[in-house]
Structure formats: C-alpha cells, structure tokens
Amino acid sequence: MNSSICALDSQYKTQTVERPGVRVPTGHVLVNKKWKNTKLLTFFENVNVLYEEQLGVVDFRPSSDTAVVYVSEADLINGSSYKRKLAKLRKVNSVRGVVVVEKTPASQQYFAALQKFAVLDLGLAVVPVSSQQEAGPFISQIVLSESRQRVNPFNHKRPFQHFDSQVLLTMQCIPKLGEVKARQLLDSFHSIMGVCNATVEDLTKVIGRASALQVQSFFTSSSI
C-alpha cells in the first residue's frame, strides 16, 4: 500500500464523521484528499474525481447516499484501527455504508471477524476485493449505476420502509444480487443473520442455484 496512505491511516483516532449535507454531482465521485495521487485512483473508470477535505472517516462518496470506507490489507491484519473507523461510518446519517476490504492470501484469515463486526454488529455492507485494481472499477460501477438511476425517471426504485432500508441496501451490495432477490431473501429468512446461516439448498429454493452460490461466497471467508 502507498506509504503516504499508511501514515495518514494512523490518524483514525482523531478523524470525525464527515460534514453534514454532502451532495455528489451525477457522474462524479468525491474522494478524501488523502487518496490524491495514489494508485487506486488510476483504476477508476469513466468517472470524474472531486477531492474533498471534509469527508472525515469516509474515503469515497460515489453517490449522495453511499459512503465507502476502504480497509487495506494492512488495516485488516492490524484490526483495531478499522473498528474505530467503521463505528464512525455507522454514524453518518442517511447513507448506505459500504466497506471495501482487501481480502488477500495474507489477510483472509482476518476477514471473517471484520465481516461479522461490520455486517452483523453495525449493519454495513462488506465487499471483498483482491486488490486496488479490483476496487477501482467496483467504486466506479456504483457511480455509473447511480447516474443511470438519476437520468431515467422510469427507473426509480420504490421507497424503502425505514425499518429495513439499511438491511435491504446491505443485501444489494452482494455482487449480482438486485433488489428483487434481496427482498425475496429477507422475506424468507427475515434478517441478514438468517440469510448468512441459510444453506445453499435453502437459498437455491428462493433465488436459484447461481445466485445462492454468490450469496454464500459473500458471507464466507473461504475464498477470495
């Protein structure tokens, strides 16, 4: 990882929740200024970057309602610093919190603990990536997806009930799992914990074999 990022990550204890009322222009991603001139940004695809000094613990804002925290391989192995950061991310109001994690051969043994803390304890979405080269396109895809949603007035998602909005949005961060299948899973298993504990066979009955394997992969730490 870039040495400047390692140095800046030591400041987690003093970082605060981002300033309120952050708005992200369509087709843009707000980037915490600490990531300026880092390799990860070279992997962004077809998006415009705006640097922001007041994102607090948030690393990237690909949309006005999504906040991304990036946990590097070193962060994951270290353990204590990311927990403080994720707890503060949970306090960012009215946003979907997404945790992008570098899950590598060196760090995969620590992934399950982060996943449990982030998903089950805090209600955040966790997306494992093998490298910054994989993370860049993923973050870009959030930007492009939100942009398409805004420009197509016939494609607006129905409003979420307050009770399950964070849970539903967390489920939708599972790769290739859309809103319909996320709702089907929550209707059948009632909670993220219920989905996490379901067998592939039970998941298959609800969303089909291919999607069931995708969900299982997301909730386990056995593969990268």
Coordinates of N, CA and C in Angstrom, one line a residue:
M1 N 0.8 -1.2 0.0 CA 0.0 0.0 0.0 C 0.9 1.2 0.0
N2 N 0.4 2.3 -0.6 CA 1.1 3.6 -0.7 C 1.5 4.0 0.7
S3 N 2.8 4.4 0.9 CA 3.3 4.7 2.2 C 2.6 5.9 2.8
S4 N 2.2 6.9 2.0 CA 1.5 8.1 2.5 C 0.2 7.7 3.1
I5 N -0.5 6.7 2.5 CA -1.8 6.3 3.0 C -1.6 5.6 4.3
C6 N -0.5 4.8 4.5 CA -0.3 4.1 5.8 C -0.1 5.2 6.9
A7 N 0.7 6.2 6.5 CA 0.9 7.3 7.5 C -0.4 8.0 7.9
L8 N -1.2 8.3 6.9 CA -2.4 9.0 7.2 C -3.4 8.1 8.0
D9 N -3.4 6.8 7.7 CA -4.3 5.9 8.4 C -4.1 5.9 9.9
S10 N -2.9 6.3 10.3 CA -2.6 6.3 11.8 C -3.4 7.4 12.5
Q11 N -4.1 8.3 11.7 CA -4.9 9.4 12.3 C -6.3 9.0 12.5
Y12 N -6.7 7.7 12.4 CA -8.1 7.3 12.6 C -8.7 7.7 13.9
K13 N -7.8 7.7 14.9 CA -8.4 8.1 16.2 C -8.9 9.5 16.3
T14 N -8.3 10.4 15.5 CA -8.7 11.8 15.5 C -9.7 12.1 14.4
Q15 N -10.0 11.2 13.5 CA -10.9 11.5 12.4 C -12.3 11.6 12.9
T16 N -13.1 12.4 12.3 CA -14.5 12.6 12.7 C -15.4 12.1 11.6
V17 N -16.7 12.1 12.0 CA -17.8 11.8 10.9 C -17.7 13.0 10.0
E18 N -18.0 12.7 8.7 CA -18.0 13.8 7.7 C -19.0 14.9 7.9
R19 N -18.7 16.0 7.3 CA -19.6 17.2 7.4 C -21.0 16.8 6.9
P20 N -22.1 17.3 7.5 CA -23.4 17.0 7.0 C -23.8 17.6 5.7
G21 N -24.8 17.1 5.0 CA -25.3 17.7 3.8 C -24.4 17.5 2.5
V22 N -23.6 16.4 2.5 CA -22.7 16.2 1.4 C -23.5 15.8 0.2
R23 N -23.3 16.5 -1.0 CA -24.0 16.2 -2.2 C -23.0 15.8 -3.3
V24 N -23.3 14.8 -4.0 CA -22.3 14.3 -5.1 C -23.0 14.6 -6.4
P25 N -22.3 15.3 -7.3 CA -22.8 15.6 -8.6 C -22.9 14.3 -9.4
T26 N -23.9 14.2 -10.3 CA -24.0 13.0 -11.2 C -22.8 12.7 -12.0
G27 N -22.3 11.5 -12.0 CA -21.1 11.1 -12.7 C -19.8 11.4 -12.0
H28 N -19.9 11.8 -10.8 CA -18.7 12.1 -10.0 C -18.5 11.2 -8.8
V29 N -17.3 11.2 -8.3 CA -17.1 10.5 -7.0 C -16.3 11.5 -6.2
L30 N -16.7 11.7 -4.9 CA -15.9 12.5 -4.0 C -14.9 11.7 -3.4
V31 N -13.7 12.1 -3.4 CA -12.5 11.4 -2.9 C -11.9 12.1 -1.7
N32 N -11.7 11.4 -0.6 CA -11.0 12.0 0.5 C -9.6 12.4 0.0
K33 N -9.2 13.7 0.4 CA -8.0 14.2 -0.2 C -6.7 13.4 0.1
K34 N -6.8 12.6 1.2 CA -5.6 11.7 1.5 C -5.3 10.7 0.4
W35 N -6.3 10.5 -0.5 CA -6.1 9.5 -1.6 C -5.5 10.1 -2.8
K36 N -5.3 11.4 -2.8 CA -4.8 12.1 -4.0 C -3.4 11.6 -4.4
N37 N -3.3 11.3 -5.7 CA -2.0 10.8 -6.3 C -1.7 9.4 -5.8
T38 N -2.7 8.6 -5.4 CA -2.5 7.2 -5.1 C -2.8 6.3 -6.3
K39 N -2.3 5.1 -6.2 CA -2.5 4.2 -7.3 C -4.0 3.8 -7.6
L40 N -4.7 3.7 -6.5 CA -6.1 3.2 -6.6 C -6.9 4.1 -7.6
L41 N -6.7 5.4 -7.5 CA -7.5 6.3 -8.4 C -7.2 6.0 -9.9
T42 N -6.1 5.5 -10.2 CA -5.8 5.2 -11.6 C -6.7 4.1 -12.2
F43 N -7.3 3.3 -11.3 CA -8.2 2.2 -11.7 C -9.7 2.6 -11.8
F44 N -10.0 3.9 -11.5 CA -11.3 4.4 -11.7 C -11.7 4.4 -13.2
E45 N -12.9 4.1 -13.5 CA -13.3 4.0 -14.9 C -14.5 4.9 -15.2
N46 N -14.3 5.8 -16.2 CA -15.4 6.7 -16.7 C -16.1 7.5 -15.7
V47 N -15.4 7.9 -14.6 CA -16.0 8.8 -13.6 C -15.1 10.0 -13.4
N48 N -15.7 11.1 -12.9 CA -15.0 12.3 -12.6 C -14.7 12.4 -11.1
V49 N -13.4 12.7 -10.8 CA -13.0 12.8 -9.4 C -13.0 14.2 -8.9
L50 N -13.6 14.4 -7.7 CA -13.5 15.6 -7.0 C -13.0 15.4 -5.6
Y51 N -11.9 16.1 -5.2 CA -11.3 15.9 -3.9 C -12.0 16.7 -2.9
E52 N -12.2 16.1 -1.7 CA -12.9 16.7 -0.6 C -12.1 16.6 0.7
E53 N -12.0 17.7 1.4 CA -11.2 17.7 2.7 C -12.0 17.3 3.9
Q54 N -13.3 17.4 3.8 CA -14.2 17.2 4.9 C -15.1 15.9 4.9
L55 N -14.4 14.8 4.4 CA -15.2 13.6 4.4 C -15.0 12.8 5.7
G56 N -14.2 13.3 6.6 CA -14.0 12.6 7.9 C -13.4 11.2 7.7
V57 N -14.0 10.2 8.2 CA -13.6 8.8 8.1 C -13.9 8.2 6.7
V58 N -14.8 8.8 6.0 CA -15.2 8.3 4.7 C -14.1 8.5 3.7
D59 N -13.8 7.5 2.9 CA -12.7 7.5 1.9 C -13.3 8.0 0.5
F60 N -14.5 7.5 0.2 CA -15.1 7.8 -1.1 C -16.6 8.0 -1.0
R61 N -17.1 8.9 -1.8 CA -18.6 9.1 -1.9 C -19.0 9.0 -3.3
P62 N -19.3 7.8 -3.8 CA -19.7 7.6 -5.2 C -21.1 8.1 -5.5
S63 N -21.9 8.4 -4.5 CA -23.2 9.0 -4.6 C -23.6 9.7 -3.3
S64 N -24.6 10.5 -3.4 CA -25.0 11.3 -2.2 C -25.5 10.4 -1.1
D65 N -26.0 9.2 -1.4 CA -26.5 8.3 -0.4 C -25.6 7.1 -0.1
T66 N -24.4 7.1 -0.6 CA -23.4 6.0 -0.4 C -22.1 6.5 0.1
A67 N -21.6 5.9 1.2 CA -20.3 6.3 1.7 C -19.4 5.0 1.8
V68 N -18.2 5.1 1.3 CA -17.3 4.0 1.2 C -16.1 4.2 2.1
V69 N -15.8 3.2 2.9 CA -14.6 3.1 3.7 C -13.7 2.0 3.1
Y70 N -12.5 2.3 2.9 CA -11.6 1.3 2.3 C -10.7 0.7 3.4
V71 N -10.7 -0.6 3.5 CA -9.8 -1.3 4.5 C -8.8 -2.0 3.7
S72 N -7.5 -1.6 3.9 CA -6.4 -2.2 3.2 C -6.0 -3.5 3.8
E73 N -5.2 -4.2 3.2 CA -4.6 -5.5 3.7 C -4.0 -5.2 5.1
A74 N -3.2 -4.2 5.2 CA -2.5 -3.8 6.4 C -3.5 -3.5 7.5
D75 N -4.6 -2.7 7.1 CA -5.6 -2.4 8.1 C -6.3 -3.6 8.6
L76 N -6.6 -4.5 7.8 CA -7.3 -5.8 8.1 C -6.5 -6.6 9.1
I77 N -5.2 -6.7 8.8 CA -4.4 -7.5 9.7 C -4.2 -6.8 11.0
N78 N -4.1 -5.5 11.0 CA -3.9 -4.7 12.3 C -5.1 -4.8 13.2
G79 N -6.3 -4.7 12.6 CA -7.6 -4.9 13.3 C -8.2 -3.8 14.1
S80 N -7.5 -3.2 15.0 CA -8.1 -2.3 15.9 C -8.5 -1.0 15.3
S81 N -7.7 -0.5 14.3 CA -7.9 0.8 13.8 C -9.2 0.8 12.9
Y82 N -9.4 -0.2 12.1 CA -10.6 -0.2 11.3 C -11.9 -0.3 12.1
K83 N -11.9 -0.9 13.2 CA -13.1 -0.9 14.1 C -13.6 0.4 14.5
R84 N -12.6 1.3 14.9 CA -13.0 2.7 15.2 C -13.6 3.4 14.0
K85 N -12.9 3.2 12.9 CA -13.4 3.9 11.6 C -14.7 3.4 11.2
L86 N -15.0 2.1 11.3 CA -16.3 1.6 10.8 C -17.4 2.1 11.8
A87 N -17.1 2.1 13.1 CA -18.1 2.6 14.1 C -18.5 4.0 13.8
K88 N -17.5 4.8 13.3 CA -17.8 6.2 13.0 C -18.6 6.3 11.6
L89 N -18.3 5.4 10.7 CA -19.0 5.3 9.4 C -20.5 5.1 9.7
R90 N -20.8 4.2 10.7 CA -22.2 3.9 11.0 C -23.0 5.1 11.4
K91 N -22.3 6.2 11.9 CA -22.9 7.4 12.4 C -23.2 8.4 11.3
V92 N -22.7 8.1 10.1 CA -23.0 9.0 9.0 C -24.5 8.9 8.7
N93 N -25.3 9.9 8.8 CA -26.7 9.8 8.6 C -27.2 9.7 7.2
S94 N -28.2 8.9 7.0 CA -29.0 8.8 5.7 C -28.1 8.3 4.6
V95 N -27.1 7.4 4.8 CA -26.3 6.9 3.8 C -26.2 5.4 3.9
R96 N -25.9 4.8 2.8 CA -25.6 3.3 2.8 C -24.1 3.2 3.0
G97 N -23.7 2.6 4.1 CA -22.3 2.4 4.4 C -21.7 1.2 3.8
V98 N -20.7 1.3 3.0 CA -20.1 0.2 2.3 C -18.6 0.1 2.7
V99 N -18.2 -1.1 3.0 CA -16.8 -1.3 3.4 C -16.2 -2.2 2.4
V100 N -15.2 -1.6 1.7 CA -14.4 -2.3 0.6 C -13.2 -2.8 1.3
V101 N -12.9 -4.1 1.2 CA -11.9 -4.7 2.0 C -10.9 -5.5 1.1
E102 N -9.6 -5.3 1.3 CA -8.6 -6.1 0.6 C -8.5 -7.4 1.3
K103 N -9.1 -8.4 0.6 CA -9.0 -9.8 1.1 C -8.0 -10.6 0.3
T104 N -6.8 -10.8 0.8 CA -5.7 -11.4 0.1 C -5.3 -12.6 0.8
P105 N -4.4 -13.4 0.2 CA -3.9 -14.6 1.0 C -3.3 -14.3 2.3
A106 N -2.7 -13.1 2.5 CA -2.1 -12.7 3.7 C -3.2 -12.3 4.8
S107 N -4.3 -11.7 4.3 CA -5.3 -11.1 5.2 C -6.6 -11.9 5.3
Q108 N -6.8 -13.0 4.5 CA -8.1 -13.6 4.5 C -8.5 -14.2 5.9
Q109 N -7.5 -14.6 6.7 CA -7.8 -15.2 8.0 C -8.5 -14.2 8.9
Y110 N -8.3 -12.9 8.6 CA -8.9 -11.9 9.5 C -10.2 -11.4 8.9
F111 N -10.6 -11.9 7.8 CA -11.8 -11.3 7.1 C -13.1 -11.6 7.8
A112 N -13.2 -12.8 8.3 CA -14.5 -13.2 9.0 C -14.8 -12.3 10.2
A113 N -13.8 -11.9 10.9 CA -14.0 -11.1 12.1 C -14.5 -9.7 11.6
L114 N -13.9 -9.2 10.6 CA -14.4 -7.9 10.1 C -15.8 -8.0 9.6
Q115 N -16.1 -9.0 8.8 CA -17.4 -9.2 8.2 C -18.5 -9.3 9.3
K116 N -18.2 -10.0 10.4 CA -19.2 -10.1 11.5 C -19.4 -8.8 12.1
F117 N -18.3 -8.1 12.4 CA -18.4 -6.8 13.1 C -19.1 -5.8 12.2
A118 N -18.8 -5.7 10.9 CA -19.4 -4.7 10.0 C -20.8 -5.0 9.7
V119 N -21.1 -6.3 9.3 CA -22.4 -6.6 8.8 C -23.4 -6.9 9.9
L120 N -23.0 -7.8 10.8 CA -24.0 -8.2 11.9 C -24.1 -7.2 13.0
D121 N -22.9 -6.6 13.4 CA -23.0 -5.6 14.5 C -23.4 -4.2 14.1
L122 N -22.9 -3.8 12.9 CA -23.1 -2.4 12.5 C -24.1 -2.3 11.4
G123 N -24.4 -3.3 10.7 CA -25.4 -3.2 9.6 C -24.8 -2.6 8.3
L124 N -23.5 -2.7 8.2 CA -22.8 -2.1 7.0 C -22.7 -3.2 5.9
A125 N -22.5 -2.9 4.7 CA -22.2 -3.8 3.6 C -20.7 -4.0 3.5
V126 N -20.3 -5.2 3.2 CA -18.9 -5.5 3.1 C -18.7 -6.1 1.7
V127 N -17.7 -5.6 1.0 CA -17.4 -6.1 -0.4 C -15.9 -6.4 -0.4
P128 N -15.6 -7.7 -0.5 CA -14.2 -8.1 -0.5 C -13.6 -7.9 -1.9
V129 N -12.4 -7.4 -2.0 CA -11.7 -7.2 -3.3 C -10.3 -7.8 -3.1
S130 N -9.7 -8.3 -4.2 CA -8.3 -8.8 -4.1 C -7.2 -7.8 -4.1
S131 N -7.6 -6.6 -4.6 CA -6.5 -5.6 -4.8 C -7.2 -4.2 -5.1
Q132 N -6.4 -3.2 -5.1 CA -6.9 -1.9 -5.5 C -7.4 -1.9 -7.0
Q133 N -6.7 -2.7 -7.8 CA -7.1 -2.8 -9.2 C -8.5 -3.3 -9.4
E134 N -9.0 -4.1 -8.4 CA -10.4 -4.6 -8.5 C -11.3 -3.6 -7.8
A135 N -10.8 -2.9 -6.8 CA -11.6 -1.9 -6.1 C -12.0 -0.7 -6.9
G136 N -11.1 -0.2 -7.7 CA -11.4 0.9 -8.5 C -12.6 0.8 -9.4
P137 N -12.7 -0.3 -10.2 CA -13.9 -0.5 -11.1 C -15.1 -0.7 -10.3
F138 N -15.0 -1.3 -9.1 CA -16.2 -1.5 -8.3 C -16.8 -0.2 -7.8
I139 N -16.0 0.7 -7.3 CA -16.4 2.0 -6.9 C -17.0 2.8 -8.1
S140 N -16.3 2.7 -9.2 CA -16.8 3.3 -10.4 C -18.2 2.9 -10.8
Q141 N -18.4 1.6 -10.6 CA -19.7 1.0 -11.0 C -20.8 1.6 -10.2
I142 N -20.6 1.8 -8.9 CA -21.6 2.5 -8.1 C -21.9 3.8 -8.6
V143 N -20.9 4.6 -9.0 CA -21.1 5.9 -9.6 C -22.0 5.8 -10.8
L144 N -21.6 5.0 -11.7 CA -22.3 4.8 -13.0 C -23.8 4.3 -12.8
S145 N -23.9 3.4 -11.8 CA -25.3 2.9 -11.6 C -26.2 4.0 -11.0
E146 N -25.7 4.8 -10.1 CA -26.5 5.9 -9.6 C -26.8 6.9 -10.7
S147 N -25.8 7.2 -11.6 CA -26.0 8.1 -12.7 C -27.2 7.7 -13.6
R148 N -27.2 6.4 -13.9 CA -28.3 5.9 -14.7 C -29.6 6.0 -14.0
Q149 N -29.6 5.8 -12.7 CA -30.9 5.9 -12.0 C -31.4 7.3 -12.0
R150 N -30.5 8.3 -11.9 CA -31.0 9.7 -11.9 C -31.5 10.2 -13.2
V151 N -30.9 9.7 -14.3 CA -31.3 10.2 -15.6 C -32.5 9.5 -16.2
N152 N -32.9 8.4 -15.6 CA -34.0 7.6 -16.1 C -35.2 7.7 -15.1
P153 N -36.2 8.6 -15.4 CA -37.2 8.8 -14.4 C -38.2 7.6 -14.3
F154 N -38.1 6.7 -15.2 CA -38.9 5.5 -15.1 C -38.3 4.3 -14.4
N155 N -37.1 4.6 -13.9 CA -36.3 3.5 -13.3 C -36.1 3.7 -11.8
H156 N -36.9 4.6 -11.2 CA -36.7 4.9 -9.8 C -37.2 3.7 -8.9
K157 N -36.4 3.4 -7.9 CA -36.8 2.3 -7.1 C -37.9 2.8 -6.1
R158 N -38.8 1.8 -5.7 CA -39.8 2.2 -4.8 C -39.2 2.6 -3.5
P159 N -39.8 3.5 -2.7 CA -39.3 3.9 -1.4 C -39.1 2.7 -0.5
F160 N -38.1 2.7 0.3 CA -37.9 1.6 1.3 C -38.6 2.0 2.6
Q161 N -39.1 1.0 3.3 CA -39.6 1.3 4.6 C -38.4 1.6 5.5
H162 N -38.5 2.5 6.5 CA -37.4 2.8 7.3 C -36.9 1.6 8.1
F163 N -37.7 0.7 8.5 CA -37.3 -0.4 9.3 C -36.3 -1.3 8.6
D164 N -36.4 -1.5 7.3 CA -35.5 -2.4 6.6 C -34.6 -1.8 5.6
S165 N -34.5 -0.5 5.5 CA -33.8 0.2 4.4 C -32.3 -0.2 4.4
Q166 N -31.7 -0.1 5.6 CA -30.3 -0.3 5.7 C -30.0 -1.8 5.4
V167 N -30.8 -2.7 5.9 CA -30.7 -4.1 5.7 C -30.8 -4.4 4.2
L168 N -31.8 -3.9 3.6 CA -32.0 -4.1 2.2 C -30.9 -3.6 1.3
L169 N -30.4 -2.4 1.6 CA -29.3 -1.9 0.9 C -28.0 -2.7 1.1
T170 N -27.8 -3.2 2.3 CA -26.7 -4.0 2.6 C -26.7 -5.3 1.7
M171 N -27.9 -5.9 1.6 CA -28.1 -7.1 0.8 C -27.8 -6.8 -0.7
Q172 N -28.2 -5.7 -1.1 CA -28.0 -5.3 -2.5 C -26.5 -5.1 -2.9
C173 N -25.6 -5.0 -1.9 CA -24.2 -4.9 -2.2 C -23.6 -6.3 -2.5
I174 N -24.3 -7.4 -2.3 CA -23.8 -8.7 -2.7 C -23.8 -8.6 -4.3
P175 N -22.6 -8.9 -4.9 CA -22.5 -8.9 -6.3 C -23.5 -9.7 -7.0
K176 N -24.2 -9.0 -8.0 CA -25.2 -9.7 -8.9 C -26.5 -10.0 -8.2
L177 N -26.7 -9.4 -7.0 CA -28.0 -9.6 -6.3 C -28.7 -8.3 -6.3
G178 N -29.8 -8.2 -7.1 CA -30.6 -7.0 -7.2 C -31.6 -6.9 -6.1
E179 N -32.4 -5.8 -6.2 CA -33.4 -5.5 -5.2 C -34.5 -6.6 -5.0
V180 N -34.9 -7.2 -6.1 CA -36.0 -8.2 -6.1 C -35.5 -9.4 -5.3
K181 N -34.3 -10.0 -5.6 CA -33.8 -11.2 -5.0 C -33.5 -10.8 -3.5
A182 N -33.0 -9.6 -3.3 CA -32.7 -9.2 -1.9 C -33.9 -9.3 -1.0
R183 N -35.0 -8.7 -1.6 CA -36.3 -8.7 -0.9 C -36.8 -10.2 -0.7
Q184 N -36.6 -11.0 -1.7 CA -37.1 -12.4 -1.6 C -36.3 -13.1 -0.4
L185 N -35.0 -12.8 -0.3 CA -34.2 -13.5 0.7 C -34.7 -13.0 2.1
L186 N -34.9 -11.7 2.2 CA -35.3 -11.1 3.5 C -36.7 -11.6 3.9
D187 N -37.5 -11.7 2.9 CA -38.9 -12.2 3.2 C -38.8 -13.7 3.7
S188 N -37.9 -14.4 3.2 CA -37.8 -15.9 3.5 C -37.0 -16.1 4.8
F189 N -36.0 -15.3 5.0 CA -35.1 -15.6 6.2 C -35.1 -14.5 7.2
H190 N -35.8 -13.4 6.9 CA -36.2 -12.4 7.9 C -35.0 -11.4 8.4
S191 N -33.8 -11.8 8.2 CA -32.7 -10.9 8.6 C -31.4 -11.3 7.9
I192 N -30.4 -10.4 8.0 CA -29.1 -10.8 7.4 C -28.5 -12.0 8.0
M193 N -28.7 -12.1 9.4 CA -28.2 -13.3 10.1 C -28.9 -14.6 9.5
G194 N -30.2 -14.5 9.3 CA -30.9 -15.6 8.7 C -30.4 -16.0 7.4
V195 N -30.1 -15.0 6.5 CA -29.5 -15.3 5.2 C -28.1 -15.9 5.3
C196 N -27.3 -15.3 6.2 CA -26.0 -15.8 6.4 C -25.9 -17.2 6.9
N197 N -26.9 -17.7 7.7 CA -26.9 -19.0 8.3 C -27.6 -20.0 7.4
A198 N -28.3 -19.6 6.3 CA -29.0 -20.5 5.4 C -28.1 -21.3 4.6
T199 N -28.5 -22.5 4.3 CA -27.7 -23.4 3.5 C -27.9 -23.1 2.0
V200 N -27.0 -23.5 1.2 CA -27.1 -23.3 -0.3 C -28.4 -23.8 -0.8
E201 N -28.8 -25.0 -0.3 CA -30.0 -25.6 -0.8 C -31.2 -24.7 -0.4
D202 N -31.2 -24.2 0.8 CA -32.4 -23.3 1.2 C -32.4 -22.0 0.3
L203 N -31.2 -21.4 0.1 CA -31.1 -20.2 -0.7 C -31.5 -20.5 -2.1
T204 N -31.1 -21.7 -2.6 CA -31.5 -22.1 -4.0 C -33.0 -22.1 -4.2
K205 N -33.7 -22.5 -3.3 CA -35.2 -22.6 -3.4 C -35.8 -21.2 -3.6
V206 N -35.1 -20.2 -3.1 CA -35.6 -18.8 -3.1 C -35.1 -18.1 -4.4
I207 N -33.8 -18.2 -4.7 CA -33.3 -17.3 -5.7 C -32.5 -18.1 -6.8
G208 N -32.5 -19.4 -6.8 CA -31.8 -20.1 -7.8 C -30.4 -20.5 -7.4
R209 N -29.8 -21.5 -8.0 CA -28.5 -22.0 -7.6 C -27.4 -21.0 -7.8
A210 N -27.3 -20.4 -9.0 CA -26.2 -19.4 -9.2 C -26.2 -18.3 -8.2
S211 N -27.3 -17.7 -8.0 CA -27.4 -16.6 -7.0 C -27.1 -17.1 -5.6
A212 N -27.6 -18.3 -5.3 CA -27.3 -18.9 -4.0 C -25.8 -19.0 -3.7
L213 N -25.1 -19.5 -4.7 CA -23.7 -19.7 -4.5 C -23.0 -18.3 -4.4
Q214 N -23.5 -17.3 -5.1 CA -22.9 -15.9 -4.9 C -23.1 -15.4 -3.5
V215 N -24.3 -15.6 -3.0 CA -24.6 -15.2 -1.6 C -23.7 -15.9 -0.6
Q216 N -23.6 -17.2 -0.8 CA -22.8 -18.0 0.2 C -21.3 -17.5 0.1
S217 N -20.8 -17.2 -1.1 CA -19.5 -16.8 -1.2 C -19.3 -15.4 -0.5
F218 N -20.3 -14.6 -0.6 CA -20.2 -13.2 0.0 C -20.1 -13.4 1.6
F219 N -20.8 -14.3 2.1 CA -20.9 -14.4 3.6 C -19.9 -15.4 4.2
T220 N -19.0 -15.9 3.4 CA -18.0 -16.8 3.9 C -16.6 -16.2 3.7
S221 N -15.6 -16.7 4.3 CA -14.2 -16.3 4.2 C -13.3 -17.3 3.6
S222 N -13.9 -18.3 3.0 CA -13.1 -19.4 2.5 C -12.5 -19.2 1.1
S223 N -13.0 -18.2 0.4 CA -12.5 -17.9 -0.9 C -12.3 -16.4 -1.1
I224 N -11.4 -16.1 -2.1 CA -11.1 -14.7 -2.4 C -11.9 -14.2 -3.5

